[in-house]
XYZ file of N, CA and C in Angstrom:
708
model
N 43.866 9.970 8.498
C 44.143 8.526 8.524
C 45.647 8.335 8.588
N 46.119 7.477 9.513
C 47.553 7.285 9.675
C 48.109 6.415 8.560
N 49.457 6.464 8.317
C 50.056 5.703 7.226
C 49.816 4.217 7.325
N 49.822 3.670 8.534
C 49.590 2.227 8.682
C 48.191 1.848 8.214
N 47.214 2.697 8.531
C 45.837 2.413 8.105
C 45.711 2.550 6.601
N 46.441 3.543 6.039
C 46.380 3.704 4.601
C 46.903 2.477 3.870
N 47.931 1.867 4.436
C 48.542 0.710 3.780
C 47.638 -0.506 3.809
N 46.653 -0.504 4.696
C 45.793 -1.687 4.854
C 44.374 -1.422 4.356
N 44.200 -0.476 3.457
C 42.870 -0.198 2.915
C 42.357 -1.394 2.139
N 41.115 -1.773 2.416
C 40.472 -2.886 1.720
C 39.073 -2.445 1.289
N 38.360 -3.359 0.648
C 36.988 -3.051 0.255
C 36.118 -2.737 1.474
N 36.402 -3.434 2.602
C 35.628 -3.184 3.818
C 35.873 -1.786 4.363
N 37.009 -1.190 4.001
C 37.291 0.165 4.463
C 36.339 1.179 3.864
N 35.665 0.800 2.784
C 34.742 1.715 2.121
C 33.284 1.274 2.284
N 33.035 0.417 3.268
C 31.649 0.067 3.570
C 30.942 1.268 4.189
N 29.607 1.226 4.194
C 28.847 2.359 4.707
C 29.195 2.649 6.162
N 29.322 1.585 6.963
C 29.618 1.782 8.383
C 31.005 2.378 8.558
N 31.970 1.870 7.809
C 33.336 2.387 7.921
C 33.397 3.841 7.483
N 32.711 4.169 6.403
C 32.708 5.555 5.942
C 32.094 6.476 6.988
N 31.035 6.021 7.625
C 30.406 6.848 8.652
C 31.313 7.017 9.864
N 31.912 5.913 10.324
C 32.740 5.987 11.522
C 33.982 6.846 11.310
N 34.547 6.838 10.109
C 35.753 7.627 9.847
C 35.458 9.090 9.554
N 34.188 9.426 9.300
C 33.858 10.775 8.860
C 34.077 11.794 9.967
N 34.310 13.021 9.538
C 34.421 14.154 10.452
C 33.101 14.345 11.195
N 33.142 14.983 12.373
C 31.924 15.120 13.182
C 30.855 15.944 12.456
N 31.267 16.914 11.647
C 30.290 17.695 10.883
C 29.610 16.806 9.838
N 30.393 16.000 9.142
C 29.829 15.100 8.135
C 28.940 14.060 8.814
N 29.362 13.579 9.980
C 28.519 12.638 10.721
C 27.176 13.274 11.084
N 27.227 14.520 11.534
C 25.978 15.208 11.892
C 25.078 15.338 10.669
N 25.665 15.649 9.515
C 24.885 15.740 8.277
C 24.249 14.398 7.945
N 25.038 13.321 8.042
C 24.521 11.996 7.723
C 23.386 11.599 8.668
N 23.579 11.867 9.961
C 22.541 11.504 10.943
C 21.266 12.305 10.682
N 21.422 13.615 10.425
C 20.254 14.440 10.148
C 19.498 13.978 8.913
N 20.240 13.644 7.869
C 19.590 13.161 6.649
C 18.922 11.812 6.879
N 19.567 10.950 7.675
C 18.957 9.659 7.976
C 17.647 9.816 8.733
N 17.616 10.734 9.719
C 16.380 10.982 10.464
C 15.304 11.575 9.558
N 15.716 12.500 8.683
C 14.743 13.081 7.748
C 14.148 12.013 6.842
N 14.989 11.079 6.403
C 14.494 10.002 5.556
C 13.506 9.111 6.312
N 13.822 8.811 7.573
C 12.911 7.984 8.372
C 11.558 8.670 8.552
N 11.580 9.962 8.871
C 10.323 10.695 9.044
C 9.525 10.721 7.736
N 10.221 10.942 6.624
C 9.510 10.996 5.348
C 8.898 9.645 5.001
N 9.611 8.547 5.284
C 9.045 7.229 5.019
C 7.844 6.946 5.924
N 7.893 7.448 7.163
C 6.732 7.291 8.047
C 5.517 8.011 7.466
N 5.738 9.221 6.943
C 4.647 9.957 6.313
C 4.157 9.223 5.064
N 5.077 8.677 4.294
C 4.703 7.978 3.056
C 3.797 6.790 3.353
N 4.188 5.955 4.309
C 3.367 4.781 4.636
C 2.025 5.208 5.230
N 2.030 6.249 6.069
C 0.776 6.725 6.652
C -0.169 7.240 5.572
N 0.346 8.018 4.623
C -0.497 8.550 3.555
C -1.004 7.442 2.636
N -0.139 6.460 2.346
C -0.583 5.345 1.509
C -1.781 4.639 2.131
N -1.673 4.312 3.426
C -2.758 3.618 4.110
C -3.993 4.495 4.219
N -3.785 5.795 4.497
C -4.937 6.674 4.704
C -5.708 6.912 3.413
N -5.010 7.179 2.324
C -5.713 7.413 1.066
C -6.444 6.157 0.606
N -5.809 4.999 0.810
C -6.473 3.750 0.436
C -7.749 3.556 1.249
N -7.681 3.822 2.563
C -8.855 3.657 3.416
C -9.944 4.674 3.058
N -9.558 5.919 2.829
C -10.551 6.949 2.488
C -11.283 6.620 1.198
N -10.552 6.161 0.206
C -11.194 5.838 -1.073
C -12.090 4.607 -0.964
N -11.675 3.618 -0.161
C -12.544 2.446 0.043
C -13.842 2.853 0.715
N -13.738 3.679 1.768
C -14.938 4.122 2.465
C -15.821 4.968 1.560
N -15.199 5.808 0.728
C -15.974 6.632 -0.199
C -16.699 5.765 -1.217
N -16.034 4.718 -1.699
C -16.678 3.811 -2.656
C -17.907 3.164 -2.042
N -17.762 2.676 -0.811
C -18.898 2.013 -0.160
C -20.048 2.991 0.057
N -19.728 4.200 0.505
C -20.795 5.155 0.790
C -21.496 5.606 -0.485
N -20.738 5.828 -1.538
C -21.362 6.228 -2.801
C -22.240 5.105 -3.362
N -21.828 3.861 -3.144
C -22.671 2.740 -3.570
C -23.993 2.738 -2.811
N -23.945 3.055 -1.511
C -25.167 3.106 -0.720
C -26.080 4.237 -1.199
N -25.490 5.387 -1.501
C -26.282 6.527 -1.951
C -26.960 6.220 -3.285
N -26.239 5.528 -4.153
C -26.794 5.213 -5.474
C -27.660 3.953 -5.472
N -27.841 3.346 -4.310
C -28.618 2.106 -4.251
C -30.121 2.343 -4.322
N -30.559 3.580 -4.182
C -31.988 3.878 -4.233
C -32.611 4.076 -2.870
N -31.869 3.827 -1.811
C -32.407 4.064 -0.464
C -32.545 5.558 -0.232
N -33.398 5.914 0.736
C -33.585 7.334 1.039
C -32.321 7.899 1.678
N -32.048 9.148 1.395
C -30.862 9.795 1.956
C -30.938 9.874 3.478
N -32.137 10.039 4.000
C -32.290 10.105 5.458
C -31.872 8.796 6.117
N -32.256 7.664 5.537
C -31.870 6.370 6.108
C -30.352 6.177 6.063
N -29.737 6.571 4.960
C -28.283 6.420 4.833
C -27.565 7.321 5.828
N -28.068 8.548 6.005
C -27.446 9.465 6.956
C -27.593 8.956 8.387
N -28.740 8.382 8.703
C -28.944 7.845 10.045
C -28.063 6.628 10.294
N -27.885 5.797 9.284
C -27.055 4.609 9.429
C -25.583 4.975 9.668
N -25.154 6.134 9.176
C -23.753 6.533 9.341
C -23.399 6.878 10.778
N -24.389 7.083 11.638
C -24.103 7.396 13.033
C -24.086 8.888 13.295
N -23.866 9.233 14.570
C -23.919 10.638 14.954
C -22.681 11.408 14.500
N -21.517 10.820 14.616
C -20.278 11.508 14.265
C -19.444 10.646 13.320
N -19.844 10.549 12.072
C -19.064 9.735 11.128
C -17.691 10.344 10.896
N -16.698 9.490 10.707
C -15.332 9.969 10.509
C -15.083 10.399 9.074
N -15.787 9.782 8.142
C -15.544 10.117 6.742
C -16.303 11.378 6.363
N -15.754 12.108 5.401
C -16.334 13.396 5.019
C -17.674 13.247 4.301
N -17.841 12.198 3.494
C -19.069 12.081 2.704
C -20.318 11.967 3.574
N -20.372 11.069 4.557
C -21.568 11.048 5.408
C -21.744 12.342 6.202
N -20.656 12.990 6.591
C -20.792 14.273 7.283
C -21.428 15.314 6.367
N -21.031 15.301 5.110
C -21.619 16.228 4.149
C -23.099 15.949 3.960
N -23.459 14.675 3.859
C -24.871 14.323 3.685
C -25.692 14.757 4.891
N -25.177 14.484 6.090
C -25.906 14.858 7.295
C -26.056 16.377 7.410
N -25.008 17.111 7.054
C -25.076 18.577 7.126
C -26.097 19.113 6.136
N -26.114 18.570 4.919
C -27.069 19.037 3.912
C -28.507 18.742 4.344
N -28.742 17.544 4.872
C -30.104 17.200 5.312
C -30.511 18.026 6.527
N -29.564 18.355 7.392
C -29.892 19.193 8.551
C -30.334 20.587 8.100
N -29.627 21.153 7.135
C -30.044 22.455 6.604
C -31.420 22.355 5.939
N -31.638 21.253 5.246
C -32.937 21.051 4.585
C -34.072 20.965 5.601
N -33.866 20.205 6.679
C -34.914 20.055 7.688
C -35.201 21.386 8.378
N -34.135 22.126 8.713
C -34.342 23.411 9.391
C -35.089 24.393 8.493
N -34.723 24.413 7.208
C -35.406 25.325 6.291
C -36.859 24.908 6.084
N -37.103 23.619 6.010
C -38.475 23.144 5.808
C -39.332 23.441 7.027
N -38.716 23.337 8.239
C -39.468 23.622 9.455
C -39.864 25.094 9.531
N -39.025 25.981 8.988
C -39.335 27.410 9.001
C -40.250 27.802 7.856
N -40.314 26.917 6.864
C -41.166 27.201 5.723
C -40.384 27.748 4.549
N -40.664 27.201 3.377
C -40.003 27.639 2.143
C -41.085 28.168 1.207
N -41.465 29.412 1.463
C -42.615 29.973 0.760
C -42.240 30.781 -0.475
N -40.949 30.966 -0.719
C -40.558 31.794 -1.858
C -39.301 31.230 -2.502
N -39.075 31.668 -3.734
C -37.864 31.248 -4.443
C -36.612 31.807 -3.768
N -36.734 32.975 -3.153
C -35.590 33.573 -2.462
C -35.138 32.706 -1.305
N -36.085 32.204 -0.528
C -35.739 31.324 0.591
C -35.100 30.033 0.095
N -35.593 29.515 -1.016
C -34.999 28.303 -1.582
C -33.569 28.566 -2.038
N -33.354 29.725 -2.656
C -32.001 30.066 -3.102
C -31.061 30.238 -1.918
N -31.575 30.849 -0.837
C -30.747 31.010 0.365
C -30.397 29.653 0.971
N -31.327 28.710 0.921
C -31.056 27.366 1.420
C -29.916 26.723 0.630
N -29.961 26.823 -0.688
C -28.903 26.244 -1.516
C -27.562 26.909 -1.205
N -27.552 28.215 -0.973
C -26.320 28.912 -0.635
C -25.753 28.442 0.701
N -26.641 28.253 1.676
C -26.176 27.767 2.977
C -25.583 26.371 2.856
N -26.226 25.528 2.082
C -25.709 24.170 1.887
C -24.353 24.217 1.195
N -24.220 25.082 0.210
C -22.928 25.204 -0.490
C -21.829 25.656 0.467
N -22.141 26.598 1.350
C -21.135 27.077 2.299
C -20.735 25.983 3.270
N -21.717 25.233 3.739
C -21.415 24.132 4.662
C -20.556 23.078 3.963
N -20.902 22.740 2.724
C -20.119 21.757 1.969
C -18.686 22.243 1.753
N -18.557 23.521 1.389
C -17.216 24.065 1.159
C -16.377 24.019 2.429
N -16.995 24.300 3.567
C -16.270 24.261 4.838
C -15.792 22.851 5.155
N -16.654 21.859 4.955
C -16.265 20.472 5.219
C -15.158 20.047 4.264
N -15.276 20.410 2.991
C -14.259 20.035 2.004
C -12.922 20.669 2.353
N -12.932 21.939 2.770
C -11.677 22.619 3.120
C -10.997 21.942 4.304
N -11.773 21.601 5.333
C -11.185 20.942 6.506
C -10.659 19.555 6.155
N -11.420 18.816 5.348
C -11.002 17.470 4.979
C -9.758 17.510 4.090
N -9.694 18.458 3.172
C -8.520 18.584 2.318
C -7.282 18.916 3.132
N -7.441 19.823 4.099
C -6.304 20.151 4.967
C -5.856 18.931 5.775
N -6.832 18.103 6.172
C -6.485 16.921 6.973
C -5.713 15.898 6.155
N -6.126 15.670 4.904
C -5.439 14.658 4.104
C -4.085 15.159 3.614
N -3.879 16.475 3.632
C -2.595 17.023 3.199
C -1.585 17.145 4.336
N -1.955 16.712 5.540
C -1.009 16.736 6.645
C 0.198 15.854 6.324
N 1.368 16.358 6.610
C 2.591 15.614 6.347
C 3.227 15.924 5.012
N 2.441 16.436 4.062
C 3.010 16.750 2.748
C 4.048 17.874 2.810
N 3.867 18.909 3.654
C 4.938 19.905 3.753
C 6.270 19.307 4.199
N 6.233 18.302 5.085
C 7.484 17.652 5.494
C 8.151 16.974 4.314
N 7.365 16.300 3.488
C 7.946 15.665 2.297
C 8.558 16.704 1.366
N 7.889 17.845 1.231
C 8.418 18.892 0.364
C 9.742 19.426 0.891
N 9.831 19.596 2.210
C 11.076 20.102 2.807
C 12.201 19.103 2.619
N 11.916 17.827 2.884
C 12.949 16.798 2.721
C 13.397 16.710 1.262
N 12.440 16.788 0.340
C 12.768 16.656 -1.079
C 13.637 17.808 -1.567
N 13.379 19.008 -1.070
C 14.118 20.170 -1.567
C 15.409 20.433 -0.804
N 15.417 20.159 0.505
C 16.574 20.533 1.324
C 17.636 19.446 1.398
N 17.244 18.177 1.311
C 18.207 17.091 1.521
C 19.395 17.129 0.553
N 19.201 17.351 -0.748
C 20.372 17.398 -1.638
C 21.360 18.495 -1.257
N 20.860 19.639 -0.816
C 21.753 20.737 -0.457
C 22.481 20.452 0.854
N 21.782 19.827 1.796
C 22.439 19.457 3.051
C 23.515 18.411 2.786
N 23.187 17.425 1.929
C 24.193 16.429 1.567
C 25.374 17.057 0.852
N 25.092 18.048 -0.004
C 26.174 18.740 -0.701
C 27.068 19.495 0.269
N 26.469 20.079 1.302
C 27.274 20.733 2.329
C 28.226 19.743 2.993
N 27.706 18.548 3.314
C 28.574 17.527 3.895
C 29.681 17.115 2.947
N 29.368 17.059 1.660
C 30.380 16.696 0.662
C 31.475 17.758 0.571
N 31.074 19.020 0.528
C 32.063 20.101 0.462
C 32.950 20.094 1.701
N 32.329 19.888 2.848
C 33.118 19.842 4.088
C 34.102 18.678 4.071
N 33.638 17.536 3.584
C 34.523 16.376 3.523
C 35.668 16.573 2.547
N 35.410 17.213 1.418
C 36.479 17.468 0.456
C 37.488 18.460 1.023
N 37.001 19.434 1.793
C 37.930 20.340 2.478
C 38.860 19.556 3.400
N 38.309 18.584 4.104
C 39.145 17.745 4.974
C 40.145 16.947 4.157
N 39.717 16.487 2.974
C 40.635 15.736 2.120
C 41.824 16.597 1.699
N 41.578 17.853 1.336
C 42.675 18.746 0.968
C 43.564 19.056 2.167
N 42.971 19.177 3.338
C 43.777 19.396 4.534
C 44.683 18.190 4.790
N 44.157 16.988 4.573
C 44.947 15.775 4.756
C 46.126 15.758 3.778
N 45.893 16.189 2.546
C 46.975 16.246 1.561
C 48.038 17.234 2.000
N 47.608 18.403 2.478
C 48.566 19.430 2.893
C 49.374 19.004 4.100
N 48.708 18.345 5.062
C 49.405 17.930 6.279
C 50.430 16.848 5.973
N 50.036 15.851 5.182
C 50.933 14.730 4.889
C 51.843 15.000 3.693
N 51.534 16.096 2.964
C 52.321 16.430 1.769
C 52.444 15.209 0.853
N 51.282 14.627 0.628
C 51.248 13.392 -0.161
C 49.940 13.383 -0.952
N 50.053 13.291 -2.267
C 48.859 13.247 -3.117
C 48.494 11.838 -3.540
N 49.031 10.847 -2.850
C 48.722 9.463 -3.168
C 47.228 9.213 -3.009
N 46.670 8.350 -3.857
C 45.239 8.064 -3.829
C 44.796 7.496 -2.486
N 45.662 6.777 -1.794
C 45.293 6.224 -0.488
C 45.091 7.309 0.550
N 45.643 8.493 0.301
C 45.436 9.613 1.214
C 44.107 10.295 0.920
N 43.803 10.455 -0.361
C 42.634 11.237 -0.768
C 41.358 10.400 -0.812
N 41.450 9.150 -1.243
C 40.254 8.347 -1.510
C 39.318 8.200 -0.313
N 39.814 7.859 0.895
C 38.866 7.688 2.010
C 38.071 8.946 2.324
N 38.758 10.087 2.370
C 38.057 11.324 2.713
C 37.046 11.702 1.635
N 37.422 11.527 0.366
C 36.486 11.836 -0.716
C 35.300 10.874 -0.695
N 35.550 9.608 -0.398
C 34.455 8.641 -0.310
C 33.487 9.017 0.798
N 34.012 9.460 1.943
C 33.143 9.899 3.035
C 32.315 11.103 2.611
N 32.946 12.032 1.873
C 32.230 13.223 1.425
C 31.121 12.864 0.449
N 31.422 12.014 -0.509
C 30.417 11.627 -1.498
C 29.295 10.806 -0.865
N 29.626 10.082 0.195
C 28.606 9.301 0.897
C 27.527 10.225 1.460
N 27.924 11.421 1.905
C 26.939 12.383 2.419
C 25.979 12.807 1.306
N 26.512 13.045 0.108
C 25.642 13.391 -1.017
C 24.703 12.240 -1.354
N 25.217 11.011 -1.314
C 24.386 9.846 -1.623
C 23.224 9.735 -0.634
N 23.504 9.981 0.657
C 22.433 9.910 1.651
C 21.404 11.006 1.402
N 21.894 12.197 1.033
C 20.965 13.287 0.729
C 20.038 12.944 -0.425
N 20.598 12.352 -1.479
C 19.765 11.962 -2.622
C 18.817 10.828 -2.246
N 19.298 9.881 -1.432
C 18.447 8.770 -1.004
C 17.264 9.255 -0.180
N 17.457 10.353 0.556
C 16.346 10.929 1.318
C 15.429 11.759 0.433
N 16.015 12.470 -0.539
C 15.240 13.417 -1.331
C 14.378 12.746 -2.388
N 14.910 11.731 -3.073
C 14.202 11.161 -4.223
C 12.860 10.529 -3.824
N 12.817 9.651 -2.807
C 11.497 9.104 -2.426
C 10.540 10.184 -1.938
N 11.075 11.172 -1.192
C 10.205 12.240 -0.695
C 9.628 13.050 -1.851
N 10.435 13.316 -2.861
C 9.961 14.084 -4.020
C 8.878 13.320 -4.775
N 9.124 12.035 -5.020
C 8.132 11.222 -5.738
C 6.837 11.123 -4.932
N 6.978 10.873 -3.624
C 5.791 10.725 -2.783
C 5.019 12.031 -2.684
N 5.726 13.149 -2.590
C 5.033 14.445 -2.491
C 4.171 14.688 -3.730
N 4.723 14.448 -4.895
C 3.955 14.657 -6.120
C 2.773 13.696 -6.222
N 2.991 12.448 -5.828
C 1.899 11.467 -5.884
C 0.773 11.845 -4.928
N 1.133 12.151 -3.672
C 0.097 12.431 -2.685
C -0.574 13.775 -2.935
N 0.144 14.728 -3.527
C -0.508 15.981 -3.899
C -1.582 15.719 -4.956
N -1.260 14.845 -5.913
C -2.258 14.470 -6.920
C -3.417 13.712 -6.288
N -3.107 12.793 -5.358
C -4.163 12.038 -4.680
C -5.075 12.967 -3.888
N -4.472 13.952 -3.200
C -5.276 14.896 -2.422
C -6.166 15.731 -3.336
N -5.636 16.131 -4.495
C -6.448 16.891 -5.440
C -7.611 16.079 -5.976
N -7.339 14.802 -6.305
C -8.431 13.948 -6.797
C -9.470 13.703 -5.711
N -9.020 13.539 -4.465
C -9.959 13.307 -3.370
C -10.821 14.549 -3.133
N -10.193 15.730 -3.190
C -10.966 16.964 -3.035
C -11.980 17.103 -4.170
N -11.576 16.735 -5.387
C -12.516 16.767 -6.496
C -13.668 15.800 -6.295
N -13.371 14.673 -5.690
C -14.433 13.701 -5.410
C -15.436 14.269 -4.405
N -14.938 14.942 -3.378
C -15.824 15.567 -2.398
C -16.652 16.674 -3.045
N -16.042 17.465 -3.906
C -16.763 18.540 -4.572
C -17.856 17.981 -5.484
N -17.552 16.878 -6.162
C -18.568 16.256 -6.998
C -19.738 15.750 -6.174
N -19.447 15.166 -5.000
C -20.525 14.695 -4.132
C -21.344 15.870 -3.620
N -20.676 16.979 -3.305
C -21.403 18.170 -2.846
C -22.325 18.688 -3.937
N -21.873 18.681 -5.167
C -22.733 19.111 -6.275
C -23.941 18.192 -6.409
N -23.722 16.890 -6.244
C -24.844 15.945 -6.337
C -25.861 16.200 -5.218
N -25.354 16.515 -4.005
C -26.268 16.814 -2.902
C -27.074 18.076 -3.191
N -26.401 19.100 -3.687
C -27.117 20.331 -4.007
C -28.191 20.081 -5.073
N -27.871 19.233 -6.041
C -28.851 18.895 -7.078
C -30.035 18.144 -6.484
N -29.766 17.222 -5.541
C -30.848 16.472 -4.900
C -31.758 17.397 -4.104
N -31.173 18.371 -3.403
C -31.983 19.320 -2.641
C -32.816 20.187 -3.582
N -32.201 20.618 -4.674
C -32.951 21.424 -5.650
C -34.102 20.629 -6.242
N -33.888 19.336 -6.455
C -34.966 18.502 -6.980
C -36.119 18.420 -5.976
N -35.779 18.296 -4.703
C -36.838 18.270 -3.677
C -37.593 19.586 -3.633
N -36.843 20.699 -3.757
C -37.501 22.003 -3.751
C -38.449 22.133 -4.943
N -38.016 21.633 -6.096
C -38.860 21.700 -7.282
C -40.120 20.865 -7.107
N -39.981 19.691 -6.472
C -41.132 18.842 -6.255
C -42.124 19.489 -5.289
N -41.586 20.190 -4.260
C -42.466 20.881 -3.320
C -43.168 22.056 -3.991
N -42.426 22.694 -4.944
C -43.056 23.813 -5.657
C -44.167 23.314 -6.575
């Protein structure tokens, strides 16, 4: 910064835009990268918020239908051929295994046990795929949460190095020489924290939401297995 500019430092000289425009190209690159990372993380946050809300609403409605006393076959047929939600897919898969086993005949306890095992494997496969689907985007949040503070710190260290170079070149330790460069450096750290904190909070929240949703699917799978076992007992 030239002496004339130093003499005219004002509050506007330390605005976010001014700090960015005056920053070294390396610090600018750090700020831009952190800003893009923050935008991507917020996109994931809003997408996950909407998706988890929709999944839980659909699960509530479907569980209400199952507990309404209607036959499972009618509920599975009403869900359509390719339901998007995991619960109706699980119900349809369990009933399909039941129909195939009944068509071949269930003449022994061994065959009944094998049927329950097949249903459990099918349920586990659906739960694994659905859990992986709802966890999409969470690795990005984890990366932003862990890497952003260090990237911002790199920008800060680089900016402070520039501040010391400015002192050496001008041979002047006046605050007007050091303050702008240090402010630019600290601004990089602030952007890093602004990107990391929401990503960290969102990652922990959505990881918990994904775990609860997976538990909900597992509970429904257990209920289906119990319903099939009850039918087998009635046939016996």
